[in-house]
Amino acid sequence: MIDLRGYFDKYGSEIMIFAAMVICAGGLWGFIEVVDEVYESDTQPMEEKILQTFRDPEDPAAMRGPDWLRKTVQSISATGNSTVLILVVLVTCGYLFISGNHKAMWTVLITVCGGAFLVFALKGLFDRPRPDIVPHLAEVTTASFPSGHAAISTIVYATLGAVVCRVLPTHTLRIYTIAVAATMAFLIGCSRVLVGVHYPTDVLGGWMLGLAWAAACWLVVLYLQRRGMVESEDDSEGKKVREP
């Protein structure tokens, strides 16, 4: 029988590099494909029907289903706004700073800030109008493509998940952490379609862009780890919060 634990312990670094390369390439390819669909506008009629599907035919300003569902969707959507994500990042960076993981802290800040800048630059470049087929259930002020909530939440939760995984003792906990991060990004993206402020391709493009950027940054981190410029996993595990 193959000793999977021993195999991962021995080749873990190479496996992470390969996985990051696959995710980065797949995310970039997916984003380019979505951009092509957006420019051709082939999917827009179908996307408008999807938006209408979730609304009451007699009152398009109301979502189908009970009122608690609308409130839940709006609450999930709000967890992807800039204020919440900034607080999450600041709290995490505060912990990393106090625990002495300064390079990991800078990794998180640079990845998230760089990703946010990229997203808003692309919004300005594509300048896709917001869908107007149904009334919006959330306030919006920027262009539609790519979805900032989907892209930046993917970047934030993927990056934080990767940082947390470096100090977790078991593979089961690491898988659970990645699953939670992926679920958060998925729910936030879906909620933006349900509140009527994004086309599905906006969200799909945001997910793809977020994955590609987060994976690319993680590849840089792995490279810097090999050169000793960023704490390795073993170094991170050995660092404890300093008592005053």
XYZ file of C-alpha atoms in Angstrom:
244
model
C 0.000 0.000 0.000
C 1.251 3.483 -0.874
C 2.090 5.641 2.139
C 0.308 8.828 1.054
C 1.356 10.763 4.146
C 5.009 9.918 3.588
C 4.667 10.711 -0.115
C 3.199 14.141 0.589
C 5.792 14.828 3.276
C 8.560 13.996 0.803
C 7.200 15.674 -2.330
C 4.836 18.245 -0.801
C 6.696 21.248 -2.184
C 6.739 19.858 -5.731
C 3.048 18.933 -5.505
C 2.136 22.471 -4.372
C 4.150 24.016 -7.201
C 2.471 21.765 -9.779
C -0.998 22.431 -8.324
C -0.406 26.197 -8.319
C 0.782 26.073 -11.941
C -2.303 24.093 -13.012
C -4.672 26.439 -11.150
C -2.952 29.531 -12.537
C -3.005 28.242 -16.119
C -6.580 26.971 -15.810
C -7.808 30.213 -14.262
C -6.119 32.328 -16.925
C -7.498 30.152 -19.737
C -10.986 30.266 -18.194
C -10.855 34.046 -17.832
C -9.813 34.493 -21.474
C -12.671 32.233 -22.585
C -15.175 34.242 -20.536
C -13.818 37.520 -21.950
C -14.353 36.125 -25.446
C -17.976 35.270 -24.612
C -18.571 38.721 -23.124
C -17.220 40.477 -26.216
C -19.303 38.338 -28.579
C -22.440 38.788 -26.404
C -23.604 35.304 -27.406
C -24.599 34.406 -23.858
C -26.379 37.638 -22.890
C -29.963 36.507 -23.752
C -29.466 33.317 -21.729
C -27.934 35.269 -18.844
C -30.860 37.678 -18.751
C -33.243 34.708 -18.546
C -31.206 33.347 -15.619
C -31.547 36.669 -13.793
C -35.315 36.688 -14.426
C -35.638 33.083 -13.228
C -34.857 34.103 -9.658
C -37.454 36.907 -9.583
C -41.190 36.895 -9.018
C -42.834 37.281 -12.481
C -45.511 39.550 -10.987
C -42.982 41.693 -9.102
C -39.443 41.598 -10.586
C -38.155 43.628 -7.620
C -38.867 40.631 -5.358
C -36.925 37.365 -5.280
C -38.736 34.075 -5.591
C -39.195 32.308 -2.279
C -39.641 33.463 1.312
C -38.396 36.830 2.535
C -35.751 35.217 4.761
C -34.083 33.861 1.614
C -33.731 37.377 0.193
C -32.251 38.615 3.469
C -29.834 35.673 3.566
C -28.667 36.283 0.005
C -28.183 39.991 0.695
C -26.209 39.182 3.858
C -23.944 36.777 1.979
C -23.440 39.371 -0.734
C -22.459 41.926 1.924
C -19.674 39.650 3.229
C -17.885 40.198 -0.074
C -17.894 43.989 0.067
C -14.674 45.926 0.482
C -15.260 46.893 4.132
C -15.681 43.297 5.314
C -12.775 41.954 3.259
C -10.479 44.768 4.417
C -11.332 43.939 8.047
C -10.672 40.229 7.453
C -7.302 40.988 5.853
C -6.302 43.479 8.573
C -7.194 41.061 11.386
C -5.198 38.292 9.705
C -2.222 40.557 9.048
C -2.355 41.738 12.658
C -2.090 38.148 13.837
C 0.766 37.408 11.438
C 2.609 40.522 12.620
C 2.192 39.695 16.324
C 3.242 36.067 15.761
C 6.396 37.178 13.956
C 5.389 36.000 10.477
C 6.191 39.355 8.917
C 7.001 38.030 5.457
C 3.735 36.075 5.358
C 1.943 39.281 6.369
C 3.496 41.166 3.457
C 2.621 38.273 1.150
C -1.060 38.605 2.094
C -1.063 42.393 1.743
C 0.709 42.441 -1.621
C -1.430 39.625 -3.045
C -4.737 41.184 -1.970
C -3.865 44.805 -2.811
C -2.346 43.818 -6.153
C -5.381 41.705 -6.981
C -7.797 44.504 -6.089
C -5.879 46.949 -8.285
C -5.967 44.448 -11.176
C -9.713 43.873 -10.806
C -10.609 47.565 -10.844
C -8.237 48.213 -13.747
C -9.990 45.488 -15.755
C -13.405 46.870 -14.810
C -12.362 50.187 -16.305
C -10.935 48.472 -19.373
C -14.002 46.366 -20.204
C -16.558 48.893 -18.873
C -19.447 46.446 -19.190
C -22.788 47.975 -18.126
C -24.614 46.416 -15.194
C -27.632 44.245 -16.020
C -30.863 46.233 -16.027
C -33.270 43.405 -16.816
C -34.262 43.184 -13.113
C -34.147 45.736 -10.254
C -30.959 45.624 -8.179
C -31.183 44.427 -4.576
C -27.761 45.883 -3.704
C -25.991 49.175 -4.323
C -23.378 49.251 -7.110
C -21.141 52.029 -8.414
C -18.617 50.336 -10.724
C -18.700 48.474 -14.043
C -20.002 44.928 -14.226
C -17.134 42.789 -15.587
C -15.383 41.142 -13.875
C -17.278 40.845 -10.602
C -15.183 42.516 -7.923
C -16.943 40.603 -5.150
C -16.263 37.254 -6.852
C -12.661 38.035 -7.825
C -11.461 39.737 -4.652
C -13.224 37.316 -2.280
C -11.586 34.452 -4.195
C -8.187 36.142 -3.857
C -8.688 36.917 -0.161
C -10.058 33.555 0.947
C -7.698 31.524 -1.257
C -4.695 33.461 0.053
C -5.772 33.295 3.694
C -6.624 29.623 3.302
C -3.160 28.912 1.908
C -1.505 30.850 4.750
C -3.553 29.035 7.397
C -2.830 25.659 5.796
C 0.899 26.202 6.327
C 0.485 25.906 10.108
C -2.205 23.201 10.314
C -0.969 19.825 11.602
C -3.027 17.441 9.435
C -4.031 17.101 5.791
C -7.675 16.731 6.880
C -7.644 20.181 8.483
C -5.974 21.646 5.401
C -8.589 20.160 3.086
C -11.341 21.484 5.379
C -9.808 24.983 5.352
C -9.521 25.065 1.563
C -13.109 23.782 1.265
C -14.379 26.572 3.548
C -12.448 29.204 1.564
C -13.813 27.868 -1.736
C -17.365 27.737 -0.360
C -17.192 31.359 0.817
C -16.007 32.599 -2.586
C -18.641 30.461 -4.351
C -21.538 31.703 -2.218
C -20.490 35.352 -2.508
C -20.249 35.072 -6.287
C -23.634 33.369 -6.627
C -25.270 35.955 -4.377
C -24.247 38.734 -6.774
C -26.283 37.119 -9.543
C -29.241 36.574 -7.228
C -29.340 40.245 -6.179
C -29.346 41.183 -9.866
C -26.154 43.265 -10.040
C -24.073 40.874 -12.162
C -24.437 38.611 -15.150
C -23.297 35.011 -14.514
C -20.292 35.569 -16.805
C -19.218 38.510 -14.613
C -19.028 36.178 -11.641
C -17.446 33.304 -13.564
C -14.810 35.667 -14.925
C -14.203 36.996 -11.409
C -13.662 33.502 -10.027
C -11.262 32.606 -12.838
C -9.308 35.839 -12.458
C -9.131 35.472 -8.685
C -7.869 31.891 -8.901
C -5.262 32.772 -11.522
C -3.949 35.749 -9.547
C -3.881 33.946 -6.183
C -2.114 30.925 -7.715
C 0.411 33.130 -9.529
C 1.239 34.938 -6.287
C 1.550 31.623 -4.469
C 4.016 30.416 -7.108
C 6.118 33.490 -6.383
C 5.939 32.712 -2.647
C 7.051 29.111 -3.212
C 9.958 30.365 -5.311
C 10.958 32.848 -2.590
C 10.681 30.114 0.040
C 13.222 28.043 -1.847
C 15.541 31.029 -1.804
C 14.963 31.563 1.914
C 13.341 34.968 1.436
C 9.956 33.899 2.877
C 9.254 31.679 5.888
C 8.923 28.033 4.942
C 6.136 25.864 6.291
C 8.421 24.470 8.984
C 9.467 27.971 10.057
C 5.824 29.045 10.316
C 4.923 26.025 12.434
C 7.688 26.882 14.853
C 6.569 30.457 15.442
C 4.269 31.107 18.387
C 2.555 34.272 19.502
C 4.953 36.126 21.756
C 3.628 36.728 25.258
C 3.957 40.307 26.588
